Coordinates of C-alpha atoms in Angstrom, one line a residue:
M1 CA 42.8 -74.0 -2.9
L2 CA 40.2 -71.3 -3.2
R3 CA 42.6 -68.8 -1.6
I4 CA 45.2 -69.7 -4.2
L5 CA 42.8 -69.3 -7.1
R6 CA 41.5 -66.0 -5.6
N7 CA 45.1 -64.7 -5.3
G8 CA 45.8 -65.9 -8.8
V9 CA 42.8 -64.1 -10.2
F10 CA 43.8 -61.0 -8.3
G11 CA 47.4 -61.2 -9.7
L12 CA 46.1 -61.6 -13.2
A13 CA 43.8 -58.6 -12.7
L14 CA 46.7 -56.6 -11.4
L15 CA 48.9 -57.5 -14.3
S16 CA 46.1 -56.7 -16.7
G17 CA 45.6 -53.4 -15.1
L18 CA 49.3 -52.6 -15.4
F19 CA 49.4 -53.5 -19.1
A20 CA 46.2 -51.5 -19.7
A21 CA 47.8 -48.5 -17.9
A22 CA 51.0 -48.8 -19.8
P23 CA 51.4 -46.0 -22.4
P24 CA 51.6 -46.9 -26.1
A25 CA 55.0 -47.0 -27.6
S26 CA 54.3 -43.8 -29.5
A27 CA 53.9 -41.9 -26.2
A28 CA 57.7 -41.7 -26.0
Y29 CA 58.0 -40.5 -29.6
P30 CA 60.5 -39.5 -30.6
D31 CA 63.1 -41.4 -28.6
R32 CA 65.8 -41.2 -31.2
P33 CA 66.8 -38.9 -34.1
V34 CA 64.3 -38.4 -36.9
H35 CA 65.5 -38.2 -40.5
W36 CA 63.8 -35.7 -42.8
M37 CA 64.3 -36.3 -46.5
I38 CA 64.6 -33.1 -48.6
G39 CA 64.5 -33.4 -52.4
F40 CA 66.8 -30.6 -53.2
A41 CA 70.4 -29.3 -52.7
A42 CA 71.4 -27.5 -49.5
G43 CA 71.0 -23.7 -49.6
G44 CA 67.9 -23.7 -51.7
P45 CA 64.4 -22.5 -50.6
V46 CA 63.2 -25.9 -49.5
D47 CA 66.4 -26.5 -47.5
I48 CA 66.2 -23.1 -45.9
V49 CA 62.6 -23.6 -44.6
A50 CA 63.3 -27.3 -43.6
R51 CA 66.3 -26.3 -41.4
I52 CA 64.3 -23.6 -39.7
M53 CA 61.5 -26.0 -38.9
A54 CA 63.9 -28.9 -38.0
Q55 CA 65.7 -26.8 -35.5
W56 CA 62.4 -25.9 -33.8
L57 CA 61.3 -29.5 -33.7
S58 CA 64.7 -30.6 -32.3
D59 CA 64.5 -28.0 -29.6
H60 CA 61.0 -28.8 -28.5
L61 CA 60.7 -32.6 -29.0
G62 CA 64.0 -33.5 -27.4
Q63 CA 65.4 -35.4 -30.3
Q64 CA 67.4 -34.2 -33.3
F65 CA 65.5 -33.8 -36.6
I66 CA 68.2 -34.4 -39.2
V67 CA 67.7 -32.8 -42.7
E68 CA 69.0 -35.2 -45.4
N69 CA 69.4 -33.7 -48.8
R70 CA 68.6 -36.3 -51.5
A71 CA 68.7 -34.1 -54.6
G72 CA 67.7 -35.2 -58.1
S73 CA 64.8 -36.2 -60.3
G74 CA 62.7 -33.2 -59.3
G75 CA 62.6 -34.4 -55.7
N76 CA 61.6 -38.0 -56.6
I77 CA 64.8 -39.5 -55.2
A78 CA 63.9 -38.2 -51.7
A79 CA 60.3 -39.2 -52.1
G80 CA 61.3 -42.8 -53.0
A81 CA 63.7 -43.0 -50.1
A82 CA 61.0 -41.9 -47.7
I83 CA 58.2 -44.0 -49.1
N84 CA 60.4 -47.1 -48.9
A85 CA 61.5 -46.4 -45.2
A86 CA 59.9 -48.1 -42.2
P87 CA 56.6 -46.4 -41.3
D88 CA 57.6 -45.7 -37.7
G89 CA 57.8 -41.9 -37.7
Y90 CA 61.6 -41.8 -37.9
T91 CA 61.7 -41.0 -41.6
L92 CA 59.7 -38.0 -42.9
L93 CA 59.5 -36.2 -46.3
F94 CA 59.4 -32.5 -47.0
V95 CA 56.5 -32.1 -49.4
A96 CA 56.1 -29.3 -52.0
P97 CA 54.4 -28.8 -55.3
N98 CA 57.0 -31.0 -57.1
N99 CA 55.4 -34.0 -55.5
A100 CA 52.0 -33.1 -56.9
I101 CA 53.4 -32.2 -60.3
S102 CA 55.5 -35.4 -60.7
T103 CA 52.4 -37.6 -60.5
S104 CA 51.4 -36.5 -64.0
L105 CA 54.7 -35.2 -65.4
Y106 CA 56.8 -38.4 -64.9
K107 CA 55.5 -41.4 -66.8
K108 CA 57.5 -44.1 -65.0
L109 CA 57.5 -43.3 -61.3
P110 CA 58.0 -46.5 -59.1
F111 CA 55.4 -45.2 -56.6
D112 CA 52.0 -43.5 -56.3
F113 CA 52.6 -40.5 -54.1
L114 CA 49.0 -40.1 -52.9
R115 CA 48.6 -43.8 -52.3
D116 CA 52.0 -44.5 -50.7
T117 CA 52.3 -41.6 -48.3
T118 CA 50.5 -40.4 -45.1
P119 CA 49.9 -36.6 -44.8
V120 CA 51.3 -35.2 -41.6
A121 CA 51.2 -31.4 -41.5
S122 CA 51.2 -28.2 -43.6
I123 CA 53.9 -25.7 -42.9
M124 CA 53.3 -22.7 -45.1
Q125 CA 52.1 -21.2 -48.4
L126 CA 54.4 -19.3 -50.7
T127 CA 54.7 -17.9 -54.2
N128 CA 57.4 -18.2 -56.8
M129 CA 59.2 -15.1 -58.2
L130 CA 60.5 -14.4 -61.7
V131 CA 64.0 -13.1 -61.4
V132 CA 66.4 -12.3 -64.3
S133 CA 70.1 -11.7 -64.7
N134 CA 71.1 -8.1 -64.2
A135 CA 72.6 -8.3 -67.6
M136 CA 69.2 -8.7 -69.1
P137 CA 68.0 -5.4 -70.7
V138 CA 64.5 -5.7 -69.1
K139 CA 62.9 -4.2 -66.0
T140 CA 59.3 -5.3 -66.3
V141 CA 57.4 -8.4 -67.2
Q142 CA 56.1 -6.8 -70.4
E143 CA 59.7 -5.8 -71.4
F144 CA 60.8 -9.3 -70.7
I145 CA 58.0 -10.8 -72.9
D146 CA 58.9 -8.4 -75.7
Y147 CA 62.6 -9.2 -75.5
C148 CA 61.9 -12.9 -75.4
R149 CA 59.6 -12.8 -78.5
A150 CA 62.3 -10.8 -80.3
N151 CA 64.9 -13.4 -79.4
P152 CA 63.2 -16.8 -79.8
G153 CA 65.2 -19.8 -78.6
K154 CA 68.1 -17.6 -77.4
I155 CA 66.9 -17.3 -73.8
S156 CA 67.4 -20.0 -71.2
F157 CA 65.5 -20.5 -67.9
A158 CA 66.9 -22.5 -65.0
S159 CA 64.9 -24.7 -62.7
S160 CA 65.5 -26.7 -59.5
G161 CA 64.7 -29.9 -61.5
N162 CA 62.1 -31.4 -63.9
G163 CA 58.7 -31.4 -62.4
T164 CA 59.2 -28.7 -59.8
S165 CA 56.9 -25.7 -59.5
V166 CA 60.0 -23.7 -60.6
H167 CA 60.0 -25.6 -63.8
M168 CA 56.3 -25.7 -64.4
S169 CA 55.8 -22.0 -63.7
A170 CA 58.1 -21.3 -66.6
E171 CA 56.4 -23.8 -68.8
L172 CA 53.0 -22.2 -68.1
F173 CA 54.5 -18.8 -68.8
K174 CA 55.9 -20.0 -72.1
V175 CA 52.5 -21.3 -73.2
M176 CA 50.6 -18.2 -72.1
T177 CA 53.0 -15.7 -73.5
K178 CA 54.2 -17.5 -76.6
C179 CA 57.8 -17.1 -75.4
D180 CA 60.3 -19.6 -76.8
M181 CA 62.8 -20.4 -74.0
V182 CA 65.2 -23.3 -73.4
H183 CA 64.9 -25.2 -70.1
V184 CA 68.1 -25.9 -68.1
P185 CA 67.3 -28.1 -65.1
Y186 CA 69.6 -28.2 -62.0
R187 CA 69.6 -30.3 -58.8
G188 CA 68.3 -27.3 -56.8
S189 CA 68.0 -23.6 -57.3
A190 CA 71.0 -22.8 -55.1
I191 CA 73.2 -24.5 -57.7
A192 CA 71.5 -22.6 -60.5
F193 CA 72.0 -19.0 -59.2
P194 CA 75.7 -18.7 -60.0
D195 CA 74.9 -19.3 -63.6
I196 CA 72.0 -16.8 -63.5
I197 CA 74.1 -14.2 -61.9
S198 CA 76.8 -14.6 -64.6
N199 CA 74.1 -14.7 -67.3
K200 CA 75.0 -18.2 -68.5
V201 CA 71.3 -18.8 -67.9
Q202 CA 69.0 -15.7 -68.0
L203 CA 66.2 -16.3 -65.5
I204 CA 64.4 -18.5 -63.0
F205 CA 60.9 -18.7 -61.5
D206 CA 62.2 -19.7 -58.1
N207 CA 60.5 -20.3 -54.8
L208 CA 60.3 -17.0 -53.0
P209 CA 62.7 -17.7 -50.1
S210 CA 65.9 -17.9 -52.2
A211 CA 64.7 -15.6 -55.0
L212 CA 64.0 -12.9 -52.5
E213 CA 67.4 -13.4 -50.8
Q214 CA 69.2 -13.1 -54.2
S215 CA 67.1 -10.1 -55.3
K216 CA 67.5 -8.2 -52.0
G217 CA 71.3 -8.8 -52.3
G218 CA 71.2 -7.1 -55.8
N219 CA 72.5 -10.3 -57.5
V220 CA 69.4 -10.6 -59.7
R221 CA 66.4 -8.4 -60.7
A222 CA 62.9 -9.3 -59.6
L223 CA 60.2 -8.8 -62.2
G224 CA 57.1 -10.4 -60.8
V225 CA 55.5 -13.0 -58.5
T226 CA 53.5 -16.0 -59.7
S227 CA 50.5 -15.5 -57.2
P228 CA 47.3 -14.1 -58.7
Q229 CA 47.7 -10.9 -56.7
R230 CA 50.7 -9.2 -55.2
W231 CA 52.2 -11.2 -52.4
P232 CA 51.8 -9.7 -48.9
T233 CA 55.5 -10.0 -47.9
V234 CA 56.8 -8.3 -51.2
P235 CA 54.0 -5.8 -52.0
D236 CA 56.3 -3.7 -54.3
V237 CA 56.8 -6.6 -56.7
P238 CA 53.9 -6.8 -59.2
A239 CA 52.0 -10.1 -59.9
I240 CA 52.8 -11.5 -63.3
A241 CA 49.0 -11.8 -63.7
E242 CA 48.9 -8.0 -63.9
T243 CA 50.5 -8.4 -67.3
V244 CA 49.5 -11.9 -68.2
P245 CA 45.9 -12.3 -67.0
G246 CA 45.1 -15.7 -65.5
F247 CA 48.7 -16.6 -64.8
E248 CA 49.0 -18.3 -61.4
S249 CA 51.4 -20.6 -59.5
V250 CA 51.1 -20.7 -55.7
G251 CA 53.0 -23.3 -53.8
F252 CA 52.9 -25.0 -50.4
Y253 CA 55.4 -26.7 -48.0
G254 CA 54.5 -29.5 -45.7
I255 CA 55.4 -32.9 -44.2
S256 CA 54.4 -36.5 -45.2
A257 CA 55.4 -39.9 -43.9
P258 CA 55.4 -43.4 -45.3
K259 CA 52.0 -45.1 -45.7
G260 CA 51.2 -47.0 -42.5
T261 CA 52.8 -44.5 -40.0
P262 CA 50.8 -44.8 -36.8
P263 CA 48.1 -42.1 -36.4
E264 CA 49.3 -41.3 -32.9
I265 CA 52.7 -40.4 -34.2
V266 CA 51.2 -38.3 -37.0
E267 CA 49.1 -36.5 -34.4
I268 CA 52.2 -35.8 -32.3
L269 CA 54.0 -34.3 -35.3
N270 CA 51.0 -32.3 -36.5
K271 CA 50.5 -30.8 -33.0
A272 CA 54.2 -29.9 -32.8
V273 CA 54.1 -28.2 -36.2
G274 CA 50.9 -26.4 -35.2
E275 CA 52.7 -25.1 -32.0
A276 CA 55.7 -24.1 -34.1
L277 CA 53.5 -22.0 -36.3
K278 CA 52.2 -20.1 -33.3
D279 CA 55.8 -19.2 -32.1
P280 CA 56.4 -15.5 -33.0
K281 CA 60.1 -16.1 -33.5
L282 CA 59.6 -19.0 -36.0
V283 CA 56.8 -17.1 -37.7
A284 CA 59.2 -14.1 -38.1
R285 CA 61.8 -16.3 -39.6
L286 CA 59.3 -17.8 -42.1
A287 CA 58.2 -14.2 -42.9
E288 CA 61.8 -13.4 -43.8
T289 CA 61.6 -16.1 -46.5
G290 CA 58.4 -14.7 -47.8
G291 CA 56.3 -17.6 -46.5
I292 CA 52.8 -17.4 -44.9
P293 CA 52.2 -20.0 -42.1
R294 CA 49.3 -22.3 -43.0
P295 CA 48.6 -24.9 -40.3
M296 CA 46.2 -27.8 -41.1
T297 CA 45.0 -31.1 -39.8
P298 CA 46.5 -34.2 -41.5
A299 CA 43.2 -34.7 -43.4
E300 CA 43.2 -31.1 -44.6
F301 CA 46.8 -31.3 -45.7
G302 CA 46.0 -34.6 -47.5
K303 CA 43.1 -32.9 -49.4
L304 CA 45.4 -30.0 -50.3
V305 CA 48.0 -32.3 -51.8
A306 CA 45.3 -34.2 -53.7
D307 CA 43.8 -30.9 -55.0
E308 CA 47.2 -29.7 -56.1
T309 CA 47.9 -32.9 -57.9
E310 CA 44.8 -32.5 -60.0
K311 CA 45.5 -28.8 -60.6
W312 CA 49.0 -29.5 -61.8
R313 CA 47.8 -32.4 -64.0
K314 CA 45.8 -29.9 -66.0
V315 CA 48.8 -27.6 -66.3
V316 CA 51.1 -30.4 -67.4
E317 CA 48.5 -31.3 -70.1
F318 CA 48.1 -27.7 -71.1
A319 CA 51.8 -27.1 -71.4
G320 CA 52.3 -30.4 -73.2
V321 CA 55.4 -31.5 -71.3
S322 CA 56.4 -34.9 -69.9
V323 CA 59.5 -36.7 -68.5
D324 CA 60.2 -40.4 -69.1

């Protein structure tokens, strides 16, 4: 009897040891495709950077990272889809200034972005660029301001949607320069550019990746960047602040997940993004888009998003705009 009990205890101890030694479920993450929600149309700046990063993650984590474009409502359709997904690491959200802006700009959002998401990783910092149709008779920011003031209400600016940094950069510019312009929102800047090129809409303060591509191709004319100083990757383009002191709109790209996503999975993803941002080939590709890599811990990225939310709340109030 004693031998049976002893054997039983030994067996339980062995089983206990096996269970204790078993790796957590997240150790195998990811073991199936990961869906990455993007709030804007394919071909735009967010989409371009997301696909560069998704390919790297697919190649290095052994599972496909699938970019899903859920365009509309200034990126809030994608945000809502991600927030309502299972918090298991298999649905992620591409985060940009629009998520920080929407918190104060939209009055009836069905979610609280800071409360309902888990920060994962920062990808890069970037600026916006003011580009105009080649048909516009202006070549500098000051010439544009003068032309705009001489033609109040006759100039239209495109955006990638209400509540994007593309939209709010223009609203801030309007207030600070007393330029009367009409807003024309699109479901992504890639969709807007044909109308800018044809001069149906005269300008856009677009994220640098697509604005730079269009200006390099000669399709539009670059007048200035929205960073407080000239941007390192486009030093020949003046900062708008050189003409409009105090003007600033600097953006960020990153990744968040639904609230409750296991911290082990967040750490795996954060580490992977950090490794990606050390890869010379990937960094070179981001540089082509005008972006500057900016790796952060999840906590640091969460603080950045919170700080940006407060910053843009002040801009929204200053510009006096809102969306129901």
